[in-house]
């Protein structure tokens, strides 16, 4: 009676990523009412800087009253459903995007398409760039939501570019080539690569080298690059110019304007992570390809941003002083919170991938596995949810090909809650089979020593 | 290898149809009372601009609603983080109660069966994704809203097969017409998954009769297919016979918890009734759990801003306000409708008798050079470029008879409407004079006689087409 897509499960909603959420919903931690409940560390939300947003709102009531200089804009906004977007909103958004990139790149508001969240942006790009049955290559580990956003309705396949801890999960030329071969073997036409930069779940900004590999790859195979840069404003190490946008990387190659590579580069952005407003559904596509902009603009009819919201953010972002201060302070707080997580984990004998962005850490719990298998990872994960009381995301849900890695979020809880979580982890880690732990520790120490002498992709204490 | 997808490069988005081209002309030369008094008057936009004052004064009295406050406390954080695709509970409750109120509380709706979407545009597309495979078909009575060609077909790959309705019976749906549509689908090797109707109708402005609704229930029961009832104009019914929702019919027929109950889905939106298209508030209502479940997940691709959900939950929970708004809005629509109809009458133009919507379905067949769509296009161009009124030609709505136009009345001031009618009358007078002075005035007399005969015939056949004569 219903369509195949309505009845199947490609929406990926049954993956562990979502099941962990359910466990949390059934027994959520609350400092007062449920201090032994499950702490949510699987939600990549940024709750650290609301006070800044709220104080701005308090002094800028017009933005919510839908007024401008005392005049009501209600009628105009109520009627505004132009899929080209509220001009002021787009103007400010491209300025923001440029600022985040240290003004090394300039963006044209006419190439920006507003969508109801980056979820809509990514799906729309798939509809524009690929036919059902075509494939996109994605480096693993990747955000579990992509299985739904890219595949479900557009019918696009995802072929993984396997990255491994041996080099800090960086994208290599051979990994790209292997993925491409894999697609050929599966008889899939590869239309492009989709990267998340900074990465979710790794929390790392891509290096120049990786970006160049991608550009070369795109040139040689003549495919698209979609760069989901929704975490670009969360790069908290200094200098923050360690974030290199795909646009910048292409520019640095001095590729001629007429080269059609330009027409194959597309950026996705959103205010959900940088500005903590996932509820307001503000996403966007930026593309140099006129036809993509044109098609995506029409498709945005299926997910426009509320004009009420477009007005609010146009006002907020036009306050340059506020925006710059917000971004700076926000990054500071993220950094501090990340360091708290990293050092807390270290005390428990747990290491993370060295990261400089995002709202989470990519945590190495391989030494706590009973065996080097995904079954063992699942076992460990269940223990952590139900015994330790922390909802964290297992690497397998992110399609990581090495068992034992977990994504742990740090920006969606209070400092006190984080301390509670860290205490629980410490206790748990200590309680793990001491004998096995000793053996594992010995072998890991051996590995560390050899790594110390090469390069370290593990997070160090700051100020070292 | 094509760089972009088929969807990005084709034109199934229907954006090149005259419906949109007329808009483009208007954009180039828009009427403004002061700045551009000879510009094109926009009469192709089905917007409700008549009751903003009511909304604005409510907002002034209730600043917390837009200010992210509840009982004086800031809930900004809570709303900024709220992206649950199940929707804000308070908003869903207020919305289903509002929908019930519009239906005279003859039906009630369950909040667990409603799915919020970014506008009815998103709702309709989502339902297609849920109910049909690419290549399957939905039957739609003509004339229909041109946007459906994009919303139902573009990314979903679903086909539309028309149920041809004609002026002979006021464009009502008949059993024959549905059967013929079915035949047509068979011939095109298309599997029919359902029927989609807009009730009240766009562009007709009429509510569906109980006969038609019962006929539809019979058909979908017999053929085991779905029925989607797009009821986005349900709050704009300003005179009798009043609005009968498909849900009411099902209730009357004791269809609750039968199979057919699960195959009827309603689409709603606040764009027309409340005049808030910019806020992107749409909804799907379905008795089928699986449809609700799938549509809920799909709504991720077009959620309603939580900022907007909160504002509207406060607005719609104010029952005193909603009751007053609904009745006052209807009053104003009725008055404005009357003004358009009498203005047209003065120009010797009649419309389909209507009791809802933001537009009239206007009969200009007597002004056609010939009974063809080419003639309709010619007339339309004259009206856009010479008379400077952007109205929608029936062909863009897939009407099978040339000469019908949709003319909107609720998106401009009363003065502007008056001016548009003056321009139209002047135009009709000039045509009549011109035609009269041409050597073929005899054939005009004949065609007028024919038209007159048709009108007389219709007067005796069906009361609906005579307007307020």
PDB file of N, CA and C in Angstrom, chain A residues 253-319:
ATOM      1  N   UNK A 253      45.362  26.701  -5.421  1.00  0.00           N
ATOM      2  CA  UNK A 253      45.948  25.973  -6.542  1.00  0.00           C
ATOM      3  C   UNK A 253      46.000  26.835  -7.795  1.00  0.00           C
ATOM      4  N   UNK A 254      45.523  28.072  -7.646  1.00  0.00           N
ATOM      5  CA  UNK A 254      45.512  28.970  -8.805  1.00  0.00           C
ATOM      6  C   UNK A 254      44.874  28.352 -10.035  1.00  0.00           C
ATOM      7  N   UNK A 255      43.786  27.695  -9.774  1.00  0.00           N
ATOM      8  CA  UNK A 255      43.081  27.078 -10.889  1.00  0.00           C
ATOM      9  C   UNK A 255      42.290  28.166 -11.603  1.00  0.00           C
ATOM     10  N   UNK A 256      42.363  28.131 -12.902  1.00  0.00           N
ATOM     11  CA  UNK A 256      41.725  29.162 -13.709  1.00  0.00           C
ATOM     12  C   UNK A 256      40.222  29.204 -13.470  1.00  0.00           C
ATOM     13  N   UNK A 257      39.689  30.414 -13.485  1.00  0.00           N
ATOM     14  CA  UNK A 257      38.245  30.592 -13.278  1.00  0.00           C
ATOM     15  C   UNK A 257      37.406  29.784 -14.238  1.00  0.00           C
ATOM     16  N   UNK A 258      37.950  29.572 -15.429  1.00  0.00           N
ATOM     17  CA  UNK A 258      37.161  28.887 -16.450  1.00  0.00           C
ATOM     18  C   UNK A 258      37.244  27.372 -16.331  1.00  0.00           C
ATOM     19  N   UNK A 259      38.143  26.908 -15.459  1.00  0.00           N
ATOM     20  CA  UNK A 259      38.274  25.463 -15.290  1.00  0.00           C
ATOM     21  C   UNK A 259      36.991  24.919 -14.678  1.00  0.00           C
ATOM     22  N   UNK A 260      36.486  23.851 -15.250  1.00  0.00           N
ATOM     23  CA  UNK A 260      35.191  23.397 -14.742  1.00  0.00           C
ATOM     24  C   UNK A 260      35.260  22.716 -13.378  1.00  0.00           C
ATOM     25  N   UNK A 261      36.440  22.645 -12.815  1.00  0.00           N
ATOM     26  CA  UNK A 261      36.540  22.144 -11.440  1.00  0.00           C
ATOM     27  C   UNK A 261      35.701  23.026 -10.520  1.00  0.00           C
ATOM     28  N   UNK A 262      35.754  24.343 -10.776  1.00  0.00           N
ATOM     29  CA  UNK A 262      34.994  25.275  -9.952  1.00  0.00           C
ATOM     30  C   UNK A 262      33.515  24.923  -9.896  1.00  0.00           C
ATOM     31  N   UNK A 263      33.020  24.450 -11.034  1.00  0.00           N
ATOM     32  CA  UNK A 263      31.587  24.155 -11.086  1.00  0.00           C
ATOM     33  C   UNK A 263      31.244  22.872 -10.356  1.00  0.00           C
ATOM     34  N   UNK A 264      32.281  22.216  -9.828  1.00  0.00           N
ATOM     35  CA  UNK A 264      32.020  20.958  -9.130  1.00  0.00           C
ATOM     36  C   UNK A 264      32.324  21.057  -7.640  1.00  0.00           C
ATOM     37  N   UNK A 265      32.492  22.280  -7.145  1.00  0.00           N
ATOM     38  CA  UNK A 265      32.762  22.461  -5.721  1.00  0.00           C
ATOM     39  C   UNK A 265      31.537  23.073  -5.054  1.00  0.00           C
ATOM     40  N   UNK A 266      31.048  22.434  -4.006  1.00  0.00           N
ATOM     41  CA  UNK A 266      29.846  22.922  -3.338  1.00  0.00           C
ATOM     42  C   UNK A 266      30.045  22.841  -1.835  1.00  0.00           C
ATOM     43  N   UNK A 267      29.605  23.875  -1.163  1.00  0.00           N
ATOM     44  CA  UNK A 267      29.736  23.895   0.297  1.00  0.00           C
ATOM     45  C   UNK A 267      28.356  23.828   0.939  1.00  0.00           C
ATOM     46  N   UNK A 268      28.280  23.108   2.060  1.00  0.00           N
ATOM     47  CA  UNK A 268      27.047  23.094   2.851  1.00  0.00           C
ATOM     48  C   UNK A 268      27.368  23.758   4.177  1.00  0.00           C
ATOM     49  N   UNK A 269      26.458  24.595   4.640  1.00  0.00           N
ATOM     50  CA  UNK A 269      26.656  25.239   5.930  1.00  0.00           C
ATOM     51  C   UNK A 269      25.343  25.300   6.683  1.00  0.00           C
ATOM     52  N   UNK A 270      25.408  25.676   7.949  1.00  0.00           N
ATOM     53  CA  UNK A 270      24.213  25.717   8.794  1.00  0.00           C
ATOM     54  C   UNK A 270      24.547  26.512  10.048  1.00  0.00           C
ATOM     55  N   UNK A 271      23.525  27.009  10.722  1.00  0.00           N
ATOM     56  CA  UNK A 271      23.778  27.720  11.977  1.00  0.00           C
ATOM     57  C   UNK A 271      23.546  26.816  13.190  1.00  0.00           C
ATOM     58  N   UNK A 272      23.309  25.535  12.935  1.00  0.00           N
ATOM     59  CA  UNK A 272      22.943  24.624  14.018  1.00  0.00           C
ATOM     60  C   UNK A 272      24.065  24.368  15.008  1.00  0.00           C
ATOM     61  N   UNK A 273      25.292  24.345  14.520  1.00  0.00           N
ATOM     62  CA  UNK A 273      26.408  24.003  15.395  1.00  0.00           C
ATOM     63  C   UNK A 273      27.127  25.255  15.882  1.00  0.00           C
ATOM     64  N   UNK A 274      27.412  26.143  14.949  1.00  0.00           N
ATOM     65  CA  UNK A 274      28.145  27.352  15.315  1.00  0.00           C
ATOM     66  C   UNK A 274      27.297  28.277  16.184  1.00  0.00           C
ATOM     67  N   UNK A 275      26.027  28.398  15.840  1.00  0.00           N
ATOM     68  CA  UNK A 275      25.175  29.322  16.565  1.00  0.00           C
ATOM     69  C   UNK A 275      24.123  28.641  17.435  1.00  0.00           C
ATOM     70  N   UNK A 276      24.256  27.333  17.594  1.00  0.00           N
ATOM     71  CA  UNK A 276      23.387  26.617  18.538  1.00  0.00           C
ATOM     72  C   UNK A 276      21.915  26.762  18.255  1.00  0.00           C
ATOM     73  N   UNK A 277      21.546  26.820  16.964  1.00  0.00           N
ATOM     74  CA  UNK A 277      20.123  27.010  16.680  1.00  0.00           C
ATOM     75  C   UNK A 277      19.554  25.898  15.809  1.00  0.00           C
ATOM     76  N   UNK A 278      19.772  24.637  16.174  1.00  0.00           N
ATOM     77  CA  UNK A 278      19.254  23.592  15.289  1.00  0.00           C
ATOM     78  C   UNK A 278      17.738  23.655  15.125  1.00  0.00           C
ATOM     79  N   UNK A 279      17.059  24.182  16.151  1.00  0.00           N
ATOM     80  CA  UNK A 279      15.596  24.243  16.075  1.00  0.00           C
ATOM     81  C   UNK A 279      15.079  25.226  15.038  1.00  0.00           C
ATOM     82  N   UNK A 280      15.901  26.182  14.657  1.00  0.00           N
ATOM     83  CA  UNK A 280      15.426  27.219  13.746  1.00  0.00           C
ATOM     84  C   UNK A 280      15.568  26.830  12.272  1.00  0.00           C
ATOM     85  N   UNK A 281      16.242  25.710  12.016  1.00  0.00           N
ATOM     86  CA  UNK A 281      16.334  25.177  10.662  1.00  0.00           C
ATOM     87  C   UNK A 281      16.922  26.178   9.664  1.00  0.00           C
ATOM     88  N   UNK A 282      18.198  26.493   9.891  1.00  0.00           N
ATOM     89  CA  UNK A 282      18.844  27.404   8.964  1.00  0.00           C
ATOM     90  C   UNK A 282      20.043  26.709   8.341  1.00  0.00           C
ATOM     91  N   UNK A 283      19.884  26.299   7.100  1.00  0.00           N
ATOM     92  CA  UNK A 283      20.967  25.645   6.390  1.00  0.00           C
ATOM     93  C   UNK A 283      21.167  26.322   5.057  1.00  0.00           C
ATOM     94  N   UNK A 284      22.235  25.965   4.386  1.00  0.00           N
ATOM     95  CA  UNK A 284      22.455  26.567   3.082  1.00  0.00           C
ATOM     96  C   UNK A 284      23.411  25.776   2.227  1.00  0.00           C
ATOM     97  N   UNK A 285      23.267  25.992   0.918  1.00  0.00           N
ATOM     98  CA  UNK A 285      24.151  25.410  -0.082  1.00  0.00           C
ATOM     99  C   UNK A 285      24.856  26.581  -0.748  1.00  0.00           C
ATOM    100  N   UNK A 286      26.160  26.444  -0.931  1.00  0.00           N
ATOM    101  CA  UNK A 286      26.874  27.456  -1.704  1.00  0.00           C
ATOM    102  C   UNK A 286      27.521  26.759  -2.875  1.00  0.00           C
ATOM    103  N   UNK A 287      27.246  27.243  -4.083  1.00  0.00           N
ATOM    104  CA  UNK A 287      27.829  26.596  -5.262  1.00  0.00           C
ATOM    105  C   UNK A 287      28.186  27.606  -6.326  1.00  0.00           C
ATOM    106  N   UNK A 288      29.310  27.354  -6.984  1.00  0.00           N
ATOM    107  CA  UNK A 288      29.709  28.203  -8.100  1.00  0.00           C
ATOM    108  C   UNK A 288      29.010  27.787  -9.386  1.00  0.00           C
ATOM    109  N   UNK A 289      28.306  26.678  -9.303  1.00  0.00           N
ATOM    110  CA  UNK A 289      27.662  26.143 -10.493  1.00  0.00           C
ATOM    111  C   UNK A 289      26.262  26.730 -10.616  1.00  0.00           C
ATOM    112  N   UNK A 290      26.075  27.592 -11.632  1.00  0.00           N
ATOM    113  CA  UNK A 290      24.784  28.281 -11.797  1.00  0.00           C
ATOM    114  C   UNK A 290      23.605  27.342 -11.881  1.00  0.00           C
ATOM    115  N   UNK A 291      23.798  26.244 -12.593  1.00  0.00           N
ATOM    116  CA  UNK A 291      22.676  25.322 -12.767  1.00  0.00           C
ATOM    117  C   UNK A 291      22.324  24.634 -11.456  1.00  0.00           C
ATOM    118  N   UNK A 292      23.338  24.383 -10.661  1.00  0.00           N
ATOM    119  CA  UNK A 292      23.066  23.779  -9.354  1.00  0.00           C
ATOM    120  C   UNK A 292      22.328  24.794  -8.491  1.00  0.00           C
ATOM    121  N   UNK A 293      22.799  26.029  -8.505  1.00  0.00           N
ATOM    122  CA  UNK A 293      22.133  27.067  -7.714  1.00  0.00           C
ATOM    123  C   UNK A 293      20.682  27.207  -8.161  1.00  0.00           C
ATOM    124  N   UNK A 294      20.475  27.202  -9.459  1.00  0.00           N
ATOM    125  CA  UNK A 294      19.131  27.365  -9.988  1.00  0.00           C
ATOM    126  C   UNK A 294      18.214  26.206  -9.597  1.00  0.00           C
ATOM    127  N   UNK A 295      18.700  24.978  -9.791  1.00  0.00           N
ATOM    128  CA  UNK A 295      17.879  23.816  -9.448  1.00  0.00           C
ATOM    129  C   UNK A 295      17.652  23.723  -7.937  1.00  0.00           C
ATOM    130  N   UNK A 296      18.729  23.962  -7.178  1.00  0.00           N
ATOM    131  CA  UNK A 296      18.617  23.867  -5.714  1.00  0.00           C
ATOM    132  C   UNK A 296      17.674  24.930  -5.168  1.00  0.00           C
ATOM    133  N   UNK A 297      17.687  26.094  -5.804  1.00  0.00           N
ATOM    134  CA  UNK A 297      16.789  27.170  -5.373  1.00  0.00           C
ATOM    135  C   UNK A 297      15.339  26.728  -5.519  1.00  0.00           C
ATOM    136  N   UNK A 298      15.012  26.156  -6.647  1.00  0.00           N
ATOM    137  CA  UNK A 298      13.637  25.690  -6.848  1.00  0.00           C
ATOM    138  C   UNK A 298      13.314  24.565  -5.881  1.00  0.00           C
ATOM    139  N   UNK A 299      14.270  23.687  -5.674  1.00  0.00           N
ATOM    140  CA  UNK A 299      14.032  22.573  -4.760  1.00  0.00           C
ATOM    141  C   UNK A 299      13.879  23.046  -3.326  1.00  0.00           C
ATOM    142  N   UNK A 300      14.427  24.201  -3.028  1.00  0.00           N
ATOM    143  CA  UNK A 300      14.328  24.668  -1.643  1.00  0.00           C
ATOM    144  C   UNK A 300      12.882  24.969  -1.277  1.00  0.00           C
ATOM    145  N   UNK A 301      12.003  25.037  -2.280  1.00  0.00           N
ATOM    146  CA  UNK A 301      10.557  25.183  -2.013  1.00  0.00           C
ATOM    147  C   UNK A 301      10.075  24.130  -1.040  1.00  0.00           C
ATOM    148  N   UNK A 302      10.742  22.988  -1.042  1.00  0.00           N
ATOM    149  CA  UNK A 302      10.296  21.877  -0.208  1.00  0.00           C
ATOM    150  C   UNK A 302      10.838  21.983   1.212  1.00  0.00           C
ATOM    151  N   UNK A 303      11.608  23.018   1.450  1.00  0.00           N
ATOM    152  CA  UNK A 303      12.160  23.209   2.792  1.00  0.00           C
ATOM    153  C   UNK A 303      12.735  24.607   2.911  1.00  0.00           C
ATOM    154  N   UNK A 304      11.860  25.612   2.896  1.00  0.00           N
ATOM    155  CA  UNK A 304      12.320  26.991   3.021  1.00  0.00           C
ATOM    156  C   UNK A 304      12.533  27.325   4.492  1.00  0.00           C
ATOM    157  N   UNK A 305      13.349  28.335   4.722  1.00  0.00           N
ATOM    158  CA  UNK A 305      13.558  28.802   6.086  1.00  0.00           C
ATOM    159  C   UNK A 305      12.444  29.795   6.415  1.00  0.00           C
ATOM    160  N   UNK A 306      11.844  29.650   7.585  1.00  0.00           N
ATOM    161  CA  UNK A 306      10.785  30.558   8.003  1.00  0.00           C
ATOM    162  C   UNK A 306      11.264  31.995   7.901  1.00  0.00           C
ATOM    163  N   UNK A 307      10.450  32.864   7.297  1.00  0.00           N
ATOM    164  CA  UNK A 307      10.850  34.256   7.129  1.00  0.00           C
ATOM    165  C   UNK A 307      11.037  34.938   8.487  1.00  0.00           C
ATOM    166  N   UNK A 308      10.279  34.470   9.473  1.00  0.00           N
ATOM    167  CA  UNK A 308      10.416  35.017  10.823  1.00  0.00           C
ATOM    168  C   UNK A 308      11.850  34.792  11.313  1.00  0.00           C
ATOM    169  N   UNK A 309      12.364  33.591  11.023  1.00  0.00           N
ATOM    170  CA  UNK A 309      13.722  33.231  11.423  1.00  0.00           C
ATOM    171  C   UNK A 309      14.759  33.936  10.559  1.00  0.00           C
ATOM    172  N   UNK A 310      14.495  34.049   9.275  1.00  0.00           N
ATOM    173  CA  UNK A 310      15.440  34.732   8.396  1.00  0.00           C
ATOM    174  C   UNK A 310      15.649  36.169   8.863  1.00  0.00           C
ATOM    175  N   UNK A 311      14.549  36.792   9.304  1.00  0.00           N
ATOM    176  CA  UNK A 311      14.678  38.174   9.757  1.00  0.00           C
ATOM    177  C   UNK A 311      15.522  38.251  11.022  1.00  0.00           C
ATOM    178  N   UNK A 312      15.240  37.354  11.969  1.00  0.00           N
ATOM    179  CA  UNK A 312      15.998  37.351  13.221  1.00  0.00           C
ATOM    180  C   UNK A 312      17.494  37.221  12.939  1.00  0.00           C
ATOM    181  N   UNK A 313      17.852  36.261  12.116  1.00  0.00           N
ATOM    182  CA  UNK A 313      19.278  36.062  11.928  1.00  0.00           C
ATOM    183  C   UNK A 313      19.916  37.145  11.071  1.00  0.00           C
ATOM    184  N   UNK A 314      19.121  37.783  10.209  1.00  0.00           N
ATOM    185  CA  UNK A 314      19.702  38.870   9.425  1.00  0.00           C
ATOM    186  C   UNK A 314      20.078  40.013  10.370  1.00  0.00           C
ATOM    187  N   UNK A 315      19.238  40.237  11.378  1.00  0.00           N
ATOM    188  CA  UNK A 315      19.536  41.292  12.334  1.00  0.00           C
ATOM    189  C   UNK A 315      20.724  40.909  13.213  1.00  0.00           C
ATOM    190  N   UNK A 316      20.715  39.687  13.689  1.00  0.00           N
ATOM    191  CA  UNK A 316      21.763  39.251  14.602  1.00  0.00           C
ATOM    192  C   UNK A 316      23.127  39.271  13.915  1.00  0.00           C
ATOM    193  N   UNK A 317      23.193  38.732  12.730  1.00  0.00           N
ATOM    194  CA  UNK A 317      24.466  38.642  12.040  1.00  0.00           C
ATOM    195  C   UNK A 317      24.939  39.991  11.506  1.00  0.00           C
ATOM    196  N   UNK A 318      24.028  40.941  11.346  1.00  0.00           N
ATOM    197  CA  UNK A 318      24.459  42.250  10.861  1.00  0.00           C
ATOM    198  C   UNK A 318      25.168  43.004  11.984  1.00  0.00           C
ATOM    199  N   UNK A 319      24.997  42.512  13.232  1.00  0.00           N
ATOM    200  CA  UNK A 319      25.700  43.122  14.359  1.00  0.00           C
ATOM    201  C   UNK A 319      27.104  42.531  14.381  1.00  0.00           C
TER     202      UNK A 319
END
